[in-house]
mmCIF file of C-alpha atoms and ligand atoms in Angstrom:
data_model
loop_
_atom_site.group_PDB
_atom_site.id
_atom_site.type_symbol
_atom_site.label_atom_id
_atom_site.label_comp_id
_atom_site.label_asym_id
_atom_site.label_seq_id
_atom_site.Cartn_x
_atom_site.Cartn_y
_atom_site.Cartn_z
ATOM 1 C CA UNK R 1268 139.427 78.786 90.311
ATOM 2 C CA UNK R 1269 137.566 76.913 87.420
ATOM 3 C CA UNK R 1270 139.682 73.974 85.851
ATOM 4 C CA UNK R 1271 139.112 75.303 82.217
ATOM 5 C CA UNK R 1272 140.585 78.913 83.565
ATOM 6 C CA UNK R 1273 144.158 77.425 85.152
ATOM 7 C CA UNK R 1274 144.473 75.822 81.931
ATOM 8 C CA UNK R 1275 143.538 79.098 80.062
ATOM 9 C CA UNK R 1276 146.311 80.499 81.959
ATOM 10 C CA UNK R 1277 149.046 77.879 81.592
ATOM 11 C CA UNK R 1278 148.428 78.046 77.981
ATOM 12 C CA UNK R 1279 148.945 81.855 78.053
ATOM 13 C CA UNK R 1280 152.155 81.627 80.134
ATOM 14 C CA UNK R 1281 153.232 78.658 77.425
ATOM 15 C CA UNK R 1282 152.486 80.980 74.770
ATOM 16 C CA UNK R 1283 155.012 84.108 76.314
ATOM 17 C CA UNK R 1284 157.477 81.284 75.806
ATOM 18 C CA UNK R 1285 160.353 82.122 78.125
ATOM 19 C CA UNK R 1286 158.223 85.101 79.356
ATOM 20 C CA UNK R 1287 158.337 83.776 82.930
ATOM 21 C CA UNK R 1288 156.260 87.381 84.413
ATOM 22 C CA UNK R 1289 152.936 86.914 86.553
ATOM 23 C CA UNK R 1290 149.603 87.315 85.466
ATOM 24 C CA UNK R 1291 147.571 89.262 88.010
ATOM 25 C CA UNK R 1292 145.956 86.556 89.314
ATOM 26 C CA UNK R 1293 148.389 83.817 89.537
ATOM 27 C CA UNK R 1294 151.924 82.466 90.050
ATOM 28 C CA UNK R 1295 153.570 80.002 88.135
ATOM 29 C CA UNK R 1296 154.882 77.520 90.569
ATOM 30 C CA UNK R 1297 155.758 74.646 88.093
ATOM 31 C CA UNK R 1298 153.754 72.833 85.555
ATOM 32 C CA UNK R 1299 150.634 71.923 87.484
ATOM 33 C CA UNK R 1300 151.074 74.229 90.582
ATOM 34 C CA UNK R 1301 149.533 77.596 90.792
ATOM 35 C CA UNK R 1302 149.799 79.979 93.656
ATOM 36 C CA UNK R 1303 145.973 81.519 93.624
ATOM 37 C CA UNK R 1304 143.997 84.007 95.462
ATOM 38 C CA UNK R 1305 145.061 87.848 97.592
ATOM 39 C CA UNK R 1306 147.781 87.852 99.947
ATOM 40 C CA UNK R 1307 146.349 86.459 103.299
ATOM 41 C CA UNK R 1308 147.848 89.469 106.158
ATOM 42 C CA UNK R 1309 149.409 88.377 108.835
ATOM 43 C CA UNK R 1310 149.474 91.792 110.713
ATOM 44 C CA UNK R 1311 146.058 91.804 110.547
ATOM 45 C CA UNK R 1312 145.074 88.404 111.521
ATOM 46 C CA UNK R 1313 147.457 88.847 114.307
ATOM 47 C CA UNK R 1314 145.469 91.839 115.614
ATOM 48 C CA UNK R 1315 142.681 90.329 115.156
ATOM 49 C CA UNK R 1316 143.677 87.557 117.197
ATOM 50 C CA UNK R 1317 144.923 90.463 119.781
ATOM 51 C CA UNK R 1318 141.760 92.330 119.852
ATOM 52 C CA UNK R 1319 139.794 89.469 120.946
ATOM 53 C CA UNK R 1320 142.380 88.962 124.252
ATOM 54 C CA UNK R 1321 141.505 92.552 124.740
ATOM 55 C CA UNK R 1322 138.144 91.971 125.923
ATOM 56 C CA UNK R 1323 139.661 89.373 128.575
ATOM 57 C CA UNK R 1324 138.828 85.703 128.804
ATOM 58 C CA UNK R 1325 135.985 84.773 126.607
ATOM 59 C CA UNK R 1326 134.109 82.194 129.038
ATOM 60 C CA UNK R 1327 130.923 80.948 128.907
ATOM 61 C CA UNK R 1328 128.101 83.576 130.562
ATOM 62 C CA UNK R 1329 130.692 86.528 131.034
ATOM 63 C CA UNK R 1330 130.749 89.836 130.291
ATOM 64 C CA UNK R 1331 133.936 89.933 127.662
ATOM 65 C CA UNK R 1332 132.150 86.870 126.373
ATOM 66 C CA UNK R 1333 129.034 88.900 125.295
ATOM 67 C CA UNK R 1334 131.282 91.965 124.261
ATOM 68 C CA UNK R 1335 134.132 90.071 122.111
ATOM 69 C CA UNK R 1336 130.722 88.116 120.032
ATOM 70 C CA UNK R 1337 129.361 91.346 119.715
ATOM 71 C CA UNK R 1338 132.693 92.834 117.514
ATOM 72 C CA UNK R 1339 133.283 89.578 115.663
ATOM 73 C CA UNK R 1340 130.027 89.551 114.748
ATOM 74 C CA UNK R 1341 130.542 93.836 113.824
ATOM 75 C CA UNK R 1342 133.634 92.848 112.164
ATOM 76 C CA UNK R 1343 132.165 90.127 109.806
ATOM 77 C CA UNK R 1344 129.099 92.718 108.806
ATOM 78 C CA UNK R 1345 131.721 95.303 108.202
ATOM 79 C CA UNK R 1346 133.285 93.279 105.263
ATOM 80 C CA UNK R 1347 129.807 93.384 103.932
ATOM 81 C CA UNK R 1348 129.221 89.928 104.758
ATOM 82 C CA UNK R 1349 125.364 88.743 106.090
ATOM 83 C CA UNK R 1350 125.483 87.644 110.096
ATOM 84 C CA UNK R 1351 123.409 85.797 111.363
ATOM 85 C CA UNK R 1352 123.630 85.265 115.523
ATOM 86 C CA UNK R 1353 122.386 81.921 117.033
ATOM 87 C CA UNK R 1354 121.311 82.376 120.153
ATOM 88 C CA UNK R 1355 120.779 79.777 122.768
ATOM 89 C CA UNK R 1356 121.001 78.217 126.280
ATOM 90 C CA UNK R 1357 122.810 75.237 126.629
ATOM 91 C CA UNK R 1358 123.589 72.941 128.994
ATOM 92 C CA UNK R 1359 127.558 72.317 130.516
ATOM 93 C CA UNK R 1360 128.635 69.187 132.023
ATOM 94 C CA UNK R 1361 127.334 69.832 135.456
ATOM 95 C CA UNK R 1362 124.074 71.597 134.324
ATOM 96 C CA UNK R 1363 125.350 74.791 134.216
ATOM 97 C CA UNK R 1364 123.129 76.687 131.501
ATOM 98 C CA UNK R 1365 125.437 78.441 129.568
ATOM 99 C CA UNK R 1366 124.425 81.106 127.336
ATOM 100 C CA UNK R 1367 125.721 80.405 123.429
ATOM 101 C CA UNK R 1368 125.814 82.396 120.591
ATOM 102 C CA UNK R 1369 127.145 80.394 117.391
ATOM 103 C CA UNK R 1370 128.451 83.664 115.019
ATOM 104 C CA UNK R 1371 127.435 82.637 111.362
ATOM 105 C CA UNK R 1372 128.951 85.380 108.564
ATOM 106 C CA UNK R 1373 128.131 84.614 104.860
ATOM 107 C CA UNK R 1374 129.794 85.551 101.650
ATOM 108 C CA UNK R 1375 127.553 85.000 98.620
ATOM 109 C CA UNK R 1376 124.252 84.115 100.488
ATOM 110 C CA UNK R 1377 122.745 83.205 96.935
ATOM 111 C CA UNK R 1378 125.763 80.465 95.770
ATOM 112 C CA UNK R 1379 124.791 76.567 95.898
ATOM 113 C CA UNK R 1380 127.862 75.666 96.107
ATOM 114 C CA UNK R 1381 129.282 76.363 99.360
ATOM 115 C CA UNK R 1382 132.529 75.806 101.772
ATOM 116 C CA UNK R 1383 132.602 75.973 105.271
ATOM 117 C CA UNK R 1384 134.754 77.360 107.961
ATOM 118 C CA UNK R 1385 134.349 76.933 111.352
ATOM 119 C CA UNK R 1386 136.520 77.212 114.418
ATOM 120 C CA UNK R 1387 135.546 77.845 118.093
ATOM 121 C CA UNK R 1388 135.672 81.544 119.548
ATOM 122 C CA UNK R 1389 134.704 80.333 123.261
ATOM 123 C CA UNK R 1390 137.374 80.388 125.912
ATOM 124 C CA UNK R 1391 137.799 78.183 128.646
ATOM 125 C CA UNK R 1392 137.100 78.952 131.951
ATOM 126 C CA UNK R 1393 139.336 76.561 133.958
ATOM 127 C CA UNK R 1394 143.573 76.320 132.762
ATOM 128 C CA UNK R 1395 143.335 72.323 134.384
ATOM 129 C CA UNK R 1396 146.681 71.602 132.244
ATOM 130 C CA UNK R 1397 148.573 74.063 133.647
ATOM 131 C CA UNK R 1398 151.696 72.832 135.651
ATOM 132 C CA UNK R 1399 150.723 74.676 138.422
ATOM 133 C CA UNK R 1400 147.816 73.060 140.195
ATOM 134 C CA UNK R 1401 147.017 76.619 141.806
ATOM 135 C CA UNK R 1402 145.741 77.483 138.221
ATOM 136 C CA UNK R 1403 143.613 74.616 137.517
ATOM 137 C CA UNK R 1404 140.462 77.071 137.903
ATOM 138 C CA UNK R 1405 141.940 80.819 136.409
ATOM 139 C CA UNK R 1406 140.420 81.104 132.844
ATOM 140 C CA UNK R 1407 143.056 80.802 129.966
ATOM 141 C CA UNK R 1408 143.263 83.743 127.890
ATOM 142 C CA UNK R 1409 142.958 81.648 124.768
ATOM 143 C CA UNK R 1410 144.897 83.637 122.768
ATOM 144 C CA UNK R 1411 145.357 80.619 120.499
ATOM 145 C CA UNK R 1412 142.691 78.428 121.977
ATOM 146 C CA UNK R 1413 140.069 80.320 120.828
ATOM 147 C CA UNK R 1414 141.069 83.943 119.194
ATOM 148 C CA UNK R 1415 143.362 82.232 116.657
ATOM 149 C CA UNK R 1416 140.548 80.222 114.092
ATOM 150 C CA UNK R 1417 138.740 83.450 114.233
ATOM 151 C CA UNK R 1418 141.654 85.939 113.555
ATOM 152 C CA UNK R 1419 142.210 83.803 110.795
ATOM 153 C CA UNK R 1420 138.308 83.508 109.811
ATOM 154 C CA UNK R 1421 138.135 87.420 109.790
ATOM 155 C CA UNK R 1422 140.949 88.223 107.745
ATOM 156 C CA UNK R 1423 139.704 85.820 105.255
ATOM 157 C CA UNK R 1424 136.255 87.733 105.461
ATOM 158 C CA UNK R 1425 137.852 90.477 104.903
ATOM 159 C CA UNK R 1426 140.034 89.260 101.820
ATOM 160 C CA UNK R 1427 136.922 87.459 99.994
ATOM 161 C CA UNK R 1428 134.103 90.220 101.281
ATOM 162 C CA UNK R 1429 135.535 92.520 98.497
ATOM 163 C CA UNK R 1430 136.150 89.930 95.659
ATOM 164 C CA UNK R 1431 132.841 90.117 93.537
ATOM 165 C CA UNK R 1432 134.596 87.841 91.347
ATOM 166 C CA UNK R 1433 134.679 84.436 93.447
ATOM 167 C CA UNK R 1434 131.550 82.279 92.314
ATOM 168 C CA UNK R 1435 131.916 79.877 95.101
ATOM 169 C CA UNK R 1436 129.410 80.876 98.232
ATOM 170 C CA UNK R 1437 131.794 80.881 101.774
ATOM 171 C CA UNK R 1438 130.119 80.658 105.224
ATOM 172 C CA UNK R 1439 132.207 80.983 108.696
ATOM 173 C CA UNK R 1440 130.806 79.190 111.489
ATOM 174 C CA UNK R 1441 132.241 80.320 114.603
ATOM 175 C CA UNK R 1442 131.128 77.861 117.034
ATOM 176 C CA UNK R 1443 130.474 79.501 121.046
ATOM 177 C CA UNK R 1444 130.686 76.283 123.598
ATOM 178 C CA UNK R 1445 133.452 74.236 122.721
ATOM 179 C CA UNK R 1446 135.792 74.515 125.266
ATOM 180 C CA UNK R 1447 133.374 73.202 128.483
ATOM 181 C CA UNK R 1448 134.241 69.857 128.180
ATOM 182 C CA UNK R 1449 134.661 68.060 131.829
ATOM 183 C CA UNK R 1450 137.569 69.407 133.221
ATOM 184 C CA UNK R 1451 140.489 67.186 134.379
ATOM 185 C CA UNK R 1452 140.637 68.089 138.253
ATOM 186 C CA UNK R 1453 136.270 66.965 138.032
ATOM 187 C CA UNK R 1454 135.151 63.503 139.008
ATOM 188 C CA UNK R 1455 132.546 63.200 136.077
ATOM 189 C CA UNK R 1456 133.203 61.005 133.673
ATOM 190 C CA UNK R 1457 134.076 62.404 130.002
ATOM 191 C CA UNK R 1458 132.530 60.804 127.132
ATOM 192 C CA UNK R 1459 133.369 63.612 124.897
ATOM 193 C CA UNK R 1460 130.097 64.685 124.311
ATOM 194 C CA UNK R 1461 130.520 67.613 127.061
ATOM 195 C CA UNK R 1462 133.014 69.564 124.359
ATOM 196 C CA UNK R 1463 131.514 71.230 121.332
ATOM 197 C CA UNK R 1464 128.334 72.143 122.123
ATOM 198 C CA UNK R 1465 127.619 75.371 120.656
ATOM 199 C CA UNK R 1466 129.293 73.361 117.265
ATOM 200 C CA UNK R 1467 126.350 70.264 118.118
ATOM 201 C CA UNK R 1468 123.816 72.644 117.971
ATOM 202 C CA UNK R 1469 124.359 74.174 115.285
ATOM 203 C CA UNK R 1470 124.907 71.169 113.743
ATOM 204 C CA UNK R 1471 121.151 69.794 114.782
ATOM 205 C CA UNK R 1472 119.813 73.469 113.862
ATOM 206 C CA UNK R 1473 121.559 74.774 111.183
ATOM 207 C CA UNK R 1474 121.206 78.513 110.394
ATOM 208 C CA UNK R 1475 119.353 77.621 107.270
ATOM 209 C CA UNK R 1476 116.889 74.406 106.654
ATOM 210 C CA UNK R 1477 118.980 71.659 104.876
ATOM 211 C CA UNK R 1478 122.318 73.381 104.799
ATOM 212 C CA UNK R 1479 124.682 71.892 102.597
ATOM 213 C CA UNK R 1480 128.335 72.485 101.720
ATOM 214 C CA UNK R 1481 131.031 71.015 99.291
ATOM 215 C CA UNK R 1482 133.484 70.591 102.600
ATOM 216 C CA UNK R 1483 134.492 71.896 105.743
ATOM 217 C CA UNK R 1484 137.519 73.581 107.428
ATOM 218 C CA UNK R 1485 137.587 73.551 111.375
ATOM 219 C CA UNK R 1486 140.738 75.932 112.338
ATOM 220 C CA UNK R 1487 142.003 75.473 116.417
ATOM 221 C CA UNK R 1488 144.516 76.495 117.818
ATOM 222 C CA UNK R 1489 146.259 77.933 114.296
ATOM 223 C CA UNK R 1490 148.628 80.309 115.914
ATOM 224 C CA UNK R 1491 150.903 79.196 118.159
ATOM 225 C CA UNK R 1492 154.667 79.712 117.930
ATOM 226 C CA UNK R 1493 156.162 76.122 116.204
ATOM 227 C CA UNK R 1494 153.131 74.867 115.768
ATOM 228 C CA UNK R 1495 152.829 71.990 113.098
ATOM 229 C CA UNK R 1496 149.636 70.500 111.940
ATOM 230 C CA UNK R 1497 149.759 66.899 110.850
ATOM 231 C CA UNK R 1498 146.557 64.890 109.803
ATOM 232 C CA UNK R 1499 143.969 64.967 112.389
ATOM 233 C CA UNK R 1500 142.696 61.063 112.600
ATOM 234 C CA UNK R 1501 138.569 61.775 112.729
ATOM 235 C CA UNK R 1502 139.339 63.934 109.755
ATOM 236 C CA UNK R 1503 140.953 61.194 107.491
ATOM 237 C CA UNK R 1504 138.433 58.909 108.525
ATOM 238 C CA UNK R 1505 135.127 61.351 107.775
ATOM 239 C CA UNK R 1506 136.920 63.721 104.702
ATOM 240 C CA UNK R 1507 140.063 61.811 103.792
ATOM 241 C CA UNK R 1508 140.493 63.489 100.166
ATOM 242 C CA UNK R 1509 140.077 66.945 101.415
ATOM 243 C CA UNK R 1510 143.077 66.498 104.064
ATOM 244 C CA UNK R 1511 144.795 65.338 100.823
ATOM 245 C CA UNK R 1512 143.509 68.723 99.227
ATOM 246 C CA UNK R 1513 144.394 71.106 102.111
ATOM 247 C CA UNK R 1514 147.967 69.108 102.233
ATOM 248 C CA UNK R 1515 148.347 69.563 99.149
ATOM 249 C CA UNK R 1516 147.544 73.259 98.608
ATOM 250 C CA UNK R 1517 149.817 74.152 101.576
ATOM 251 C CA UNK R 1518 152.946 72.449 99.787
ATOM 252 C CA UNK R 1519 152.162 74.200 96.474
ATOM 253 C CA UNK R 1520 152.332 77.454 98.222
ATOM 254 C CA UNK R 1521 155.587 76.918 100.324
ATOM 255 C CA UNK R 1522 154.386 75.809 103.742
ATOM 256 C CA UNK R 1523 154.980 71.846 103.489
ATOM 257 C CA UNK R 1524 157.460 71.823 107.074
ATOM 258 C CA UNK R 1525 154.525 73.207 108.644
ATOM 259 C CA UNK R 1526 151.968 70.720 106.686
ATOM 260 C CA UNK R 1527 154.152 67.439 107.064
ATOM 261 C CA UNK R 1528 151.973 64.492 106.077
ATOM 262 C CA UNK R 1529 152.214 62.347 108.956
ATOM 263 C CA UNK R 1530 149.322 61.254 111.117
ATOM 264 C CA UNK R 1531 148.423 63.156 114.512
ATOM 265 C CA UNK R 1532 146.011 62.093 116.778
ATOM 266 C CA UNK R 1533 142.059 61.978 116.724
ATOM 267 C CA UNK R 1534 140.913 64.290 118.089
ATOM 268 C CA UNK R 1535 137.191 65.418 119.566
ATOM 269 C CA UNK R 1536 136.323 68.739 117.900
ATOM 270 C CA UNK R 1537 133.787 70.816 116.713
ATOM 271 C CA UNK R 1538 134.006 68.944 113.324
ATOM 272 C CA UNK R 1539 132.411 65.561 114.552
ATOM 273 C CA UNK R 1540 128.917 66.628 115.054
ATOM 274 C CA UNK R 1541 129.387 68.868 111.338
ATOM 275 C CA UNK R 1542 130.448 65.112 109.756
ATOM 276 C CA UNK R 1543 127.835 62.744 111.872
ATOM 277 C CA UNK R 1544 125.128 65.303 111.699
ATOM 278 C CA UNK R 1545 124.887 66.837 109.248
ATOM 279 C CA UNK R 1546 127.489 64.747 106.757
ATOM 280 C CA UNK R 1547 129.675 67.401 105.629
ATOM 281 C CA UNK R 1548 133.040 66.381 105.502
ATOM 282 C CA UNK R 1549 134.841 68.323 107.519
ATOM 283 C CA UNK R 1550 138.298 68.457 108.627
ATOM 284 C CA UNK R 1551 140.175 69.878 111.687
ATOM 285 C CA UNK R 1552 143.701 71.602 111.332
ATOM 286 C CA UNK R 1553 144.937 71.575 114.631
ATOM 287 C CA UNK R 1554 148.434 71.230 115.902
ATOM 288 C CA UNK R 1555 150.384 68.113 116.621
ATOM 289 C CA UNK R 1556 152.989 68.291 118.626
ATOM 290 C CA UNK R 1557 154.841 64.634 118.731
ATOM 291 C CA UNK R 1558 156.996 65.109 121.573
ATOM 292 C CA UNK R 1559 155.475 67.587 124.034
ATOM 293 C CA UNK R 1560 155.187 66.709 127.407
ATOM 294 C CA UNK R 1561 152.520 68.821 128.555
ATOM 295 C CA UNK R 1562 150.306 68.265 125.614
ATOM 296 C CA UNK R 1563 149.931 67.105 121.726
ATOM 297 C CA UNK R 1564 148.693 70.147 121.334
ATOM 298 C CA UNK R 1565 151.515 72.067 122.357
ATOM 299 C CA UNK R 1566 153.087 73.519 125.650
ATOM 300 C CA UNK R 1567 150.645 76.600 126.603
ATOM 301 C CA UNK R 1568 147.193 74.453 125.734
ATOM 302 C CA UNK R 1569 144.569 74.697 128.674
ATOM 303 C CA UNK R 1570 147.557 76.807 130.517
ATOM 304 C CA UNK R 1571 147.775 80.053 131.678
ATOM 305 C CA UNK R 1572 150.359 80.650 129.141
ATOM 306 C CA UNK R 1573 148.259 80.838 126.319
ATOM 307 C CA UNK R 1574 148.534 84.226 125.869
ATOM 308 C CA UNK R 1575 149.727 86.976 122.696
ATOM 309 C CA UNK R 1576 153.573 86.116 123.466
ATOM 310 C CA UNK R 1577 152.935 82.411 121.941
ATOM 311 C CA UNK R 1578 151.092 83.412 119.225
ATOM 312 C CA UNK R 1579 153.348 83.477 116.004
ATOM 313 C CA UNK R 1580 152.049 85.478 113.197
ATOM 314 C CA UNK R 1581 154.209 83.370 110.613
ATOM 315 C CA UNK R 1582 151.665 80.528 111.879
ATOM 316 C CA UNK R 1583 148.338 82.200 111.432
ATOM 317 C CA UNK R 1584 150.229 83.555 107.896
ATOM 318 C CA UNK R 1585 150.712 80.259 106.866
ATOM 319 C CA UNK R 1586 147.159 78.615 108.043
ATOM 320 C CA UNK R 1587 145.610 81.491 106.176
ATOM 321 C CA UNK R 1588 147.621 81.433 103.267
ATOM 322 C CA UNK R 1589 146.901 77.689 102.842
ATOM 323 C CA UNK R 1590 142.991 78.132 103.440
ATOM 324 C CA UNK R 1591 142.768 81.199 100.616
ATOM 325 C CA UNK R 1592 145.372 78.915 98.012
ATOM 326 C CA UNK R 1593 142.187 76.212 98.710
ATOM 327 C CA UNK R 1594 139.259 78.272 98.329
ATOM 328 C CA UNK R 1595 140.559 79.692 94.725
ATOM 329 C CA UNK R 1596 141.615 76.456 93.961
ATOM 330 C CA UNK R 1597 138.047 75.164 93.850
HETATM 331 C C1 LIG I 149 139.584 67.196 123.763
HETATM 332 O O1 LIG I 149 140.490 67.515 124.500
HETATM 333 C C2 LIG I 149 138.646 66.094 124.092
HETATM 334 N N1 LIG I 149 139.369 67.811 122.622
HETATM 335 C C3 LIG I 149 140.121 68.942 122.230
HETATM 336 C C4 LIG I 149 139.228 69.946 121.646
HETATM 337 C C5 LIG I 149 139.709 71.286 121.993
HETATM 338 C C6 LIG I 149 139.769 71.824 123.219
HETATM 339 N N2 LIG I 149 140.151 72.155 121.160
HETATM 340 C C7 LIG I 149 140.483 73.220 121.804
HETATM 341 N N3 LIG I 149 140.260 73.036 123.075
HETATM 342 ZN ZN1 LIG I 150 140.555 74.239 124.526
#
């Protein structure tokens, strides 16, 4: 929302003098805080989230794969937003050419100003985190590896593909090829540049010649049950003032346990090539979980646990929630 416009309004709502009733469009909160923007659905980011474990595992070169791109792709068009699909072959780790399709959905095509949002919809094809070393090579499910940033992504396409009224152009980036990277049981060596390669593409070739945005959101892994996202290291160093923004907007509307400002780790994500490349600063919300033994990123990551029962719709609710509160903010 403009600047001139929340003043507007907190003028008006100084003026009902002890009339403490909404507006339509906003909350009071307190004297500078504003709760903006639709309510963000949980129920229906969480079948989102559910309808893209439907198809199966989502690895590279598979049939759900090619299916589950297909709907998100349906779904974005269907909330009248333009799609454009990025087709390409790229290459994995051990030369594997794996077929990529980076999903881009646009809301005000025409807008200079622009935000990004990005998050992987990939699966990957090997749980080598699992306890179990007899699972090291089953696919994960991905359930919030994967379906969760674009659950999220859709219901926000479907929120903002109906409001005529936001100025602000919005594209989602959902990035194929992420989730490749060199797995742990493999001799190669890992220097990070085997994850994130439908997201390194795209950032090389983006969808349209000299593509620009204000900022960026990356979204992994936003559903899973007690999940807390702390600031993401690569993300202060490349964007510090919009982890300060997205922070911020999440304590305004109510979510600041979830939102602690603490530092996490740094983390390699589909948001490095988006800063390096093509210098938008971009952030990652991703989970940190301190004191996890399996993983940082919580106990089901690159396990055969990551299924629907871990997914907590409060999580994607309050991910969401924060996103929209940022987007009618600007
Ligand atoms: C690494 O483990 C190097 N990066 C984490 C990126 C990732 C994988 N996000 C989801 N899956
Ligand atoms: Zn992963």
């Amino acid at each position: 929302m403009k600047k001139n416009l929340v003043l507007t309004l907190m003028a008006l709502l100084l003026l009902s003098c002890g009339n403490s009733k909404q507006t339509t469009l906003s909350k009071e909160t307190d004297a500078n805080n504003v709760v903006v923007g639709p309510e963000f659905s949980a129920d229906s980011a969480y079948a989102y989230c559910k309808a893209q474990c439907d198809f199966g595992p989502r690895t590279m070169n598979s049939e759900a794969h090619d299916k589950c791109g297909q709907w998100i792709a349906d779904k974005f068009r269907e909330f009248g937003l333009e799609v454009t699909e990025q087709k390409t072959t790229l290459k994995g780790y051990d030369g594997t050419p794996l077929r990529s399709t980076n999903i881009i959905a646009s809301h005000n095509t025409q807008a200079t100003d622009r935000i990004l949002l990005c998050a992987h919809w990939d699966t990957r094809p090997w749980a080598d985190n699992d306890a179990d070393s007899a699972n090291w090579r089953k696919p994960v499910m991905g359930a919030n590896d994967g379906a969760s940033g674009v659950a999220v992504m859709l219901e926000l396409a479907r929120l903002i593909g109906r409001d005529d009224s936001l100025a602000i152009g919005i594209d989602f980036v959902c990035f194929d090829a992420e989730d490749w990277g060199v797995p742990q049981w493999s001799d190669a060596a890992d220097d990070g540049n085997s994850w994130a390669l439908g997201a390194q593409y795209w950032a090389e070739n983006p969808h349209k010649k000299g593509y620009k945005a204000r900022f960026g959101i990356l979204l992994d892994m936003v559903g899973g049950a007690g999940a807390t996202f702390s600031h993401e290291g690569m993300s202060k160093h490349y964007a510090k003032d919009i982890v300060e923004k997205v922070w911020k907007a999440a304590h305004v509307i109510g979510h600041s346990s979830m939102f602690p400002n603490n530092d996490g780790g740094m983390i390699t994500d589909d948001h490095i090539p988006v800063n390096e490349k093509l210098k938008i600063p971009t952030i990652d919300i991703i989970p940190y979980f301190e004191s996890c033994p399996q993983s940082s990123f919580g106990p089901t990551w690159h396990t055969i646990n990551d299924t629907m029962e871990n997914i907590d719709a409060s999580t994607l609710k309050a991910v969401g929630q924060t996103v929209i509160q940022v987007i009618y903010s600007e």
